[in-house]
CSV table of C-alpha atoms and ligand atoms in Angstrom, one decimal:
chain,number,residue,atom,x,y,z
A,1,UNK,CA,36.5,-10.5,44.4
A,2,UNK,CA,36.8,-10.0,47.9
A,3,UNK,CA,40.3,-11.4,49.0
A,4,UNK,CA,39.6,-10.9,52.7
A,5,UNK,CA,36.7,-13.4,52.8
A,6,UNK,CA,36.1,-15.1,50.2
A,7,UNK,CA,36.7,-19.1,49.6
A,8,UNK,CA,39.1,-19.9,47.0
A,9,UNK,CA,39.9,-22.9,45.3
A,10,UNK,CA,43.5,-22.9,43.2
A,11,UNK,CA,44.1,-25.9,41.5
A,12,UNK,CA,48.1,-25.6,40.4
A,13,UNK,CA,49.1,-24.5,43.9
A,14,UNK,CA,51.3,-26.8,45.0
A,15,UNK,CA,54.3,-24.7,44.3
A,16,UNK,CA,55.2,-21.3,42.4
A,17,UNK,CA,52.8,-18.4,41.7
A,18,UNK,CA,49.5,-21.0,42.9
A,19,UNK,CA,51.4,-21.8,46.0
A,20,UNK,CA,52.3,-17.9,46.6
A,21,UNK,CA,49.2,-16.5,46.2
A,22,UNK,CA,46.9,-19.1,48.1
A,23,UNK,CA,49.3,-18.6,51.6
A,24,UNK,CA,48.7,-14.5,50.8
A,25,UNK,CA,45.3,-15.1,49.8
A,26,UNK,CA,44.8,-17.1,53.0
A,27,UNK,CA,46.8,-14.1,55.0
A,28,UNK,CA,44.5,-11.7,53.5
A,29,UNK,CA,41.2,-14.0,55.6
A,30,UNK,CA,39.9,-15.5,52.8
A,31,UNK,CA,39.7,-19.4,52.8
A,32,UNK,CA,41.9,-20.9,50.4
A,33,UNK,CA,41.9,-24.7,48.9
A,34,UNK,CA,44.8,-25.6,47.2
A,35,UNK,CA,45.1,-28.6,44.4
A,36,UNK,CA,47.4,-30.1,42.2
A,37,UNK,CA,48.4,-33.3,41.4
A,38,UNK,CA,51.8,-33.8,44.1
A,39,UNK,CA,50.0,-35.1,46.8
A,40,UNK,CA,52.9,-35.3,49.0
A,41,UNK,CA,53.2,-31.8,48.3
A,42,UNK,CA,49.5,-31.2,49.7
A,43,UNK,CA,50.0,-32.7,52.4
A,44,UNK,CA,53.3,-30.9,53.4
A,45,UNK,CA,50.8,-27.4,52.3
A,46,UNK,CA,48.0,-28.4,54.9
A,47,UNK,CA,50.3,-29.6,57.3
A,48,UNK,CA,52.3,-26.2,57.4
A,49,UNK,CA,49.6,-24.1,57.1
A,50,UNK,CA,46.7,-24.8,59.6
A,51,UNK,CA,43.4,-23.9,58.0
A,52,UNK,CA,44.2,-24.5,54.6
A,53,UNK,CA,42.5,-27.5,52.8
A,54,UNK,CA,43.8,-29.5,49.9
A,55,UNK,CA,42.3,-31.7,46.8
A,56,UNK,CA,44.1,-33.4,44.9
A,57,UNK,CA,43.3,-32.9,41.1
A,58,UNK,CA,44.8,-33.4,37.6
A,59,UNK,CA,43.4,-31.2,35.6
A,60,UNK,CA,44.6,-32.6,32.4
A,61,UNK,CA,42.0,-35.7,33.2
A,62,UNK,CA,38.3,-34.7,33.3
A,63,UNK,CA,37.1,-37.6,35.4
A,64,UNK,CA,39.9,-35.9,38.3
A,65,UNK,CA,38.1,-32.8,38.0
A,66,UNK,CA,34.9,-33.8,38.2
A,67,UNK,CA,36.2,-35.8,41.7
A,68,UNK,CA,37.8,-33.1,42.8
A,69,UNK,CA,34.6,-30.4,42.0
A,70,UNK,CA,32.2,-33.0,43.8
A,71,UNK,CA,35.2,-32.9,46.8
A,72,UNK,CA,35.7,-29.1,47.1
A,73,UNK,CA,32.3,-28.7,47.0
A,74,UNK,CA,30.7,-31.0,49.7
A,75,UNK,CA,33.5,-28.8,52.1
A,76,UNK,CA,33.0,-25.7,50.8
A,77,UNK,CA,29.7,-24.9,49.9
A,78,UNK,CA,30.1,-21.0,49.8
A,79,UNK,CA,32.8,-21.6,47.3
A,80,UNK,CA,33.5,-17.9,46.0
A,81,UNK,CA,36.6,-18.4,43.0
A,82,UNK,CA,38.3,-20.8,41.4
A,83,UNK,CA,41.8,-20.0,39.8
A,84,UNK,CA,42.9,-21.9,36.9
A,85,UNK,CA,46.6,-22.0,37.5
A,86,UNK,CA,47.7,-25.0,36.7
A,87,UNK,CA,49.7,-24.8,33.7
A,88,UNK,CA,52.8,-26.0,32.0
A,89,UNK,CA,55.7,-24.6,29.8
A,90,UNK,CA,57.9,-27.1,27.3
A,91,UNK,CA,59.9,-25.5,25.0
A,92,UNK,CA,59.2,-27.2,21.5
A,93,UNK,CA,61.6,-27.4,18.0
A,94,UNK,CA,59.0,-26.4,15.3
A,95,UNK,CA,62.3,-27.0,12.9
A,96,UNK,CA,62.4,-30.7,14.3
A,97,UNK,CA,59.8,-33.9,13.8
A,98,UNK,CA,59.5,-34.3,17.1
A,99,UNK,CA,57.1,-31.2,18.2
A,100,UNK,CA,53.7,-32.6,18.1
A,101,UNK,CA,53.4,-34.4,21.1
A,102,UNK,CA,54.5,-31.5,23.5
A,103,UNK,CA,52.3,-29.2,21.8
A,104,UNK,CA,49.2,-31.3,22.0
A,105,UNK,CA,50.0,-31.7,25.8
A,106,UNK,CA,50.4,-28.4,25.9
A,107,UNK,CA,47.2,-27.4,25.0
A,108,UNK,CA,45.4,-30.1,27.1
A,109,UNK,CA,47.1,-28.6,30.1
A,110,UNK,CA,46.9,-25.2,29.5
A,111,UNK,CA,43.8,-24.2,27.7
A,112,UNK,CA,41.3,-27.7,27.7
A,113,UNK,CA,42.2,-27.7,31.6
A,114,UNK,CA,40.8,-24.0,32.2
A,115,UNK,CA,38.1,-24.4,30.1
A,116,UNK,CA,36.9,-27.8,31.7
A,117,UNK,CA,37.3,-26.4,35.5
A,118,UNK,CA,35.2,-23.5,34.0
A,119,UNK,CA,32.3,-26.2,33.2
A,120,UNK,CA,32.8,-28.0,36.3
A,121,UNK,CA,32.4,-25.0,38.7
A,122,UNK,CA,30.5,-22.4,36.8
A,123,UNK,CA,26.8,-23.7,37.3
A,124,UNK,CA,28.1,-23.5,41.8
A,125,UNK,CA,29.5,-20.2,40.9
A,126,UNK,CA,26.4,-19.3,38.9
A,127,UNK,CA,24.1,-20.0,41.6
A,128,UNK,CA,26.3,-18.3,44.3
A,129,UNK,CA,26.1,-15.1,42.0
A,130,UNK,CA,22.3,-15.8,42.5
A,131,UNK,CA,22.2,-15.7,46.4
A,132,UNK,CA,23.9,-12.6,47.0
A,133,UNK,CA,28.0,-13.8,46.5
A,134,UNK,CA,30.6,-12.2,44.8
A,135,UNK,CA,31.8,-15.5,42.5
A,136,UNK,CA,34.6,-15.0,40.0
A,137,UNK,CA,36.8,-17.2,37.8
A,138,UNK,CA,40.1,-16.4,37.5
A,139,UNK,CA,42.6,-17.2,34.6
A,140,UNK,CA,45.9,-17.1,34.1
A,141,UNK,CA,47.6,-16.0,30.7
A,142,UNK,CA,51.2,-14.4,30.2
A,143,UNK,CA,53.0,-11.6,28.8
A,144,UNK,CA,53.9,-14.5,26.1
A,145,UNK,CA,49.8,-13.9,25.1
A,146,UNK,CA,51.2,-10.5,23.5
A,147,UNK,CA,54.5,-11.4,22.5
A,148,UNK,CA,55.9,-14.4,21.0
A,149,UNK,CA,59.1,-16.4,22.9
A,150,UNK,CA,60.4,-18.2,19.8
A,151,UNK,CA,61.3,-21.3,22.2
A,152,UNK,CA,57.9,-21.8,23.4
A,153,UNK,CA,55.1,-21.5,20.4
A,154,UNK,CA,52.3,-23.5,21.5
A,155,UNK,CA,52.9,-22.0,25.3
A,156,UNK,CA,52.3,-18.7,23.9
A,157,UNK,CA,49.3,-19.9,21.9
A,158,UNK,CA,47.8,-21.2,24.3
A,159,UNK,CA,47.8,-18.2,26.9
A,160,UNK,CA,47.2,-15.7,23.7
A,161,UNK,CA,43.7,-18.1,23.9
A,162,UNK,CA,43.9,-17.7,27.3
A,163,UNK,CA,44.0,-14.0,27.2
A,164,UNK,CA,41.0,-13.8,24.6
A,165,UNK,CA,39.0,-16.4,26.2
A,166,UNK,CA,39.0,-14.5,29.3
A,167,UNK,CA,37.2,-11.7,27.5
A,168,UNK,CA,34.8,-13.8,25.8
A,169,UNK,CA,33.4,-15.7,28.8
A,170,UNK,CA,33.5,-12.1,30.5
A,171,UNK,CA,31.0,-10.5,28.2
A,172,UNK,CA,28.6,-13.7,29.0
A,173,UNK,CA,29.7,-14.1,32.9
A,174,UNK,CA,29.5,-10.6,33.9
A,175,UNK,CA,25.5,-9.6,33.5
A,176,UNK,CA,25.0,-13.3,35.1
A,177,UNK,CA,26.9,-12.3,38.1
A,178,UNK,CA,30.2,-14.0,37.6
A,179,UNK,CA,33.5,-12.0,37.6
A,180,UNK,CA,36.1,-12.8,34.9
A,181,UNK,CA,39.6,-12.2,36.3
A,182,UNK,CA,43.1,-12.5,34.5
A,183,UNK,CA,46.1,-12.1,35.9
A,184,UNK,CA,48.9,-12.0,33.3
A,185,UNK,CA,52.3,-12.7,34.8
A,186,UNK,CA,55.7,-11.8,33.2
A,187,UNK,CA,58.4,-14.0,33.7
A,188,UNK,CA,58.2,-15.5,37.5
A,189,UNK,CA,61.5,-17.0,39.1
A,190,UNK,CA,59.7,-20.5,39.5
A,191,UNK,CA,60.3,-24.0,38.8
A,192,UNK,CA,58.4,-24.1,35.6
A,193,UNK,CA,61.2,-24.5,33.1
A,194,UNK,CA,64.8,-25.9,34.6
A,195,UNK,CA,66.7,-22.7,36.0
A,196,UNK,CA,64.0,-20.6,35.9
A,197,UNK,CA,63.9,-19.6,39.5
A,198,UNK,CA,67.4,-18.3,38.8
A,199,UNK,CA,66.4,-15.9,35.8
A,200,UNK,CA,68.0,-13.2,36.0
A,201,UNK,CA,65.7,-11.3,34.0
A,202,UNK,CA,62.3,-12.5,35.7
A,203,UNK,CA,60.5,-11.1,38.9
A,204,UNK,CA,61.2,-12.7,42.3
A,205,UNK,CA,58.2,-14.7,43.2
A,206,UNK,CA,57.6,-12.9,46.5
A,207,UNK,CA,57.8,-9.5,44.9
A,208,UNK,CA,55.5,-10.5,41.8
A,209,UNK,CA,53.1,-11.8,44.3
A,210,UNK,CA,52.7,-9.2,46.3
A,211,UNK,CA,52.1,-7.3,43.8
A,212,UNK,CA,49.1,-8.7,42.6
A,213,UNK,CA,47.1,-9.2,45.9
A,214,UNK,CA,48.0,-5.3,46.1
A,215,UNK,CA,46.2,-5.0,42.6
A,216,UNK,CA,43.0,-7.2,43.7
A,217,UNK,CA,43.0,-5.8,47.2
A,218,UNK,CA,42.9,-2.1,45.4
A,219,UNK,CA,41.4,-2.7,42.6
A,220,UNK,CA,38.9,-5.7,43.0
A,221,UNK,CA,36.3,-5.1,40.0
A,222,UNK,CA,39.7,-5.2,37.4
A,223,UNK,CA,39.4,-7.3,34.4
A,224,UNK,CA,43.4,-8.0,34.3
A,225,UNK,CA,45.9,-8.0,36.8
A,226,UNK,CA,48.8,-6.6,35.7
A,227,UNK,CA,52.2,-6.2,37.6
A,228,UNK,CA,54.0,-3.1,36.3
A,229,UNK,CA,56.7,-5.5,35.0
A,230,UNK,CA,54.2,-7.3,32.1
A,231,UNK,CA,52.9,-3.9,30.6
A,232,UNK,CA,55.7,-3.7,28.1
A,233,UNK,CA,54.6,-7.0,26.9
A,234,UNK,CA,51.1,-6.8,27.5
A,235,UNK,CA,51.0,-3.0,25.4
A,236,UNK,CA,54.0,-3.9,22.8
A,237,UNK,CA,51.6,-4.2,19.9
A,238,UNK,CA,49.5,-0.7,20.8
A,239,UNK,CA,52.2,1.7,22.2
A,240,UNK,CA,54.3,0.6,18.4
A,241,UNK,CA,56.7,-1.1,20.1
A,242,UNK,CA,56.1,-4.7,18.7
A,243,UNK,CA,59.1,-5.7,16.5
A,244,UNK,CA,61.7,-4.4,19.2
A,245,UNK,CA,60.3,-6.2,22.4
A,246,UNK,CA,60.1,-9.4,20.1
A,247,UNK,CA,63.6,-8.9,19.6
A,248,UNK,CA,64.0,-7.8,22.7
A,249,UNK,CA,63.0,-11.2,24.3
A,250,UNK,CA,64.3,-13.0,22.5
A,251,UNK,CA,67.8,-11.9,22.0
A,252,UNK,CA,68.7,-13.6,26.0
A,253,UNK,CA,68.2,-17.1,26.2
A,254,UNK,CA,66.8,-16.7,29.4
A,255,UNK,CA,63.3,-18.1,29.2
A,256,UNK,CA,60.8,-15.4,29.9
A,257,UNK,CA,57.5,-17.5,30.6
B,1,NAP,N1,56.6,-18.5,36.1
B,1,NAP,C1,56.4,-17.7,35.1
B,1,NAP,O1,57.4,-17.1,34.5
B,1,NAP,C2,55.0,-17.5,34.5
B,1,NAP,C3,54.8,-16.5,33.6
B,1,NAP,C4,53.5,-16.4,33.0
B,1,NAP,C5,52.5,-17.2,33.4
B,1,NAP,N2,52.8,-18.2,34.2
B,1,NAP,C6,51.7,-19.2,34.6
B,1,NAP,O2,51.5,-19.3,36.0
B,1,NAP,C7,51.0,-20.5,36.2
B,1,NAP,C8,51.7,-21.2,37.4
B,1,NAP,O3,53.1,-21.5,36.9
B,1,NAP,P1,54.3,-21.4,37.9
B,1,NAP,O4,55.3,-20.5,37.2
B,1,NAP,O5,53.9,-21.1,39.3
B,1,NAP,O6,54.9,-22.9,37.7
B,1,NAP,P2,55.0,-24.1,38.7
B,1,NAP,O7,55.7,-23.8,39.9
B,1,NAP,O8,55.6,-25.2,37.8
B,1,NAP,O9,53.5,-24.4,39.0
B,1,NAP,C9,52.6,-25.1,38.2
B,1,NAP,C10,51.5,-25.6,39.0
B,1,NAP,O10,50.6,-26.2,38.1
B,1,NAP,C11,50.3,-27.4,38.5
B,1,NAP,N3,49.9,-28.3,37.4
B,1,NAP,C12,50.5,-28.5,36.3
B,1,NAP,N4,49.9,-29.4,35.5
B,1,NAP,C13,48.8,-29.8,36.2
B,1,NAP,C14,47.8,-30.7,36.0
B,1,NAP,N5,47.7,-31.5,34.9
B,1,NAP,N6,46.8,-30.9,37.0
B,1,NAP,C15,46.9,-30.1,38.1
B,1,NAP,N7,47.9,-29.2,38.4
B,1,NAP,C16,48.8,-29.1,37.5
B,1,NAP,C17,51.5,-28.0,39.3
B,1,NAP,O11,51.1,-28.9,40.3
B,1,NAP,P3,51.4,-30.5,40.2
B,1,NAP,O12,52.6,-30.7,39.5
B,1,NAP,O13,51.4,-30.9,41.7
B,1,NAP,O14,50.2,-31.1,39.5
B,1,NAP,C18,51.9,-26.7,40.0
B,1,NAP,O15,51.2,-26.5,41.2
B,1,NAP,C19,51.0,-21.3,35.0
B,1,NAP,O16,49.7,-21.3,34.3
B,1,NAP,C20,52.0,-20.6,34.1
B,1,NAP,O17,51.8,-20.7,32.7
B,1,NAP,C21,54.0,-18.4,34.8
């Protein structure tokens, strides 16, 4: 991917990593079209940010998407990439009865929603590989795909299918013309668990974002993005250090998304 002209569409960018990386994206001179379901926050995003374009979409509802696909489309017919980032993270009590029905949201948001903006926009994507573009998909897992927050089981479920589904659809998407992209965050000071932005023991938001349009700027045919600060997560099970960084995180009661 090409982050200095391409057009970009990142639905789950009305605030936190999406947000970040759409204004650096758009910095960078690519075109950038941000979604998300707060529409008053869309409109502050296009209204402090001239150039930038904004559909509103909930990915968790397939008839949205489809709206939203037909929307970004009809403005942006040299769509490039889409970047699944929407996602959610809701600590669950597997010891309680009550568990089921934040799991089962859970995996609507965070692993149906990827997959279904993948149908929606592959066959555009698909055909722009086919007319000369660079297309790629990106996804977004965690370093909780590789190592297990005991607050948070279905979240790191879902991003461990994140993480393999990524590869999968690679092996198909790649000889078609399709870059698969994954970037794998560690813990991101951002609103997506109460007090999170104040985690001590996550990455600033500006510094983890930089650090990843660094990565695609440099690196642009990677598979995974990976910060230095996810590595120990993201290699715990194949440099032997597996048991310890499970204890490791989760001996703080700091959330570590
Ligand atoms: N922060 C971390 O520590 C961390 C670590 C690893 C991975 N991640 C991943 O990074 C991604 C972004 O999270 P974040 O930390 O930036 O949290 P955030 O600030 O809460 O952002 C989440 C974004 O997802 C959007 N979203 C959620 N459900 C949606 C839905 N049904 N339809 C459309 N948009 C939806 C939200 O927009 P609306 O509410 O406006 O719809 C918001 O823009 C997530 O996939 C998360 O799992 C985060």
């Amino acid at each position: 991917m090409d982050i200095t002209r391409s057009t970009v569409f990142v639905p789950g960018a009305t605030s936190g990593i999406g947000l970040a990386l759409a204004l650096r994206l758009q910095a960078r001179g690519s075109t950038v079209i941000v979604g998300g379901r707060r529409t008053a926050l869309l409109d502050e995003i296009v209204a402090a940010h001239p150039g930038i374009d904004a559909v509103r979409i909930d990915t968790d509802d397939p008839d949205s998407i489809d709206t939203a696909r037909r929307e970004v489309l009809e403005r942006h017919p040299a769509l490039d990439a889409v970047v699944a980032m929407a996602g959610i993270m809701r600590p669950e009590d597997w010891t309680a009865d009550d568990f089921l029905a934040t799991a089962e949201r859970t995996v609507v948001t965070n692993l149906l929603g990827p997959i279904r903006l993948a149908a929606a926009f592959l066959p555009h994507l698909r055909t722009r590989a086919g007319s000369g573009g660079s297309p790629a998909f990106v996804t977004v897992s965690s370093g909780l795909a590789h190592v297990p927050l005991a607050a948070t089981p279905t979240y790191n479920a879902t991003k461990a299918a994140i993480h393999r589904l990524s590869e999968g659809i690679r092996l198909q998407l790649e000889p078609a013309g399709v870059q698969v992209i994954e970037i794998v965050p560690p813990a991101v000071r951002t609103a997506i668990v109460p007090g999170h932005e104040e985690n001590p023991v996550a990455m600033p938001l500006d510094e983890f974002t930089d650090e990843v349009v660094e990565l695609l700027a440099t690196r642009p045919d990677a598979h995974e993005i990976l910060v230095d600060g996810v590595k120990f997560l993201r290699f715990a099970e194949t440099s032997g250090a597996y048991d310890a960084t499970v204890a490791r995180l989760n001996a703080t009661d700091a959330h570590a998304a």
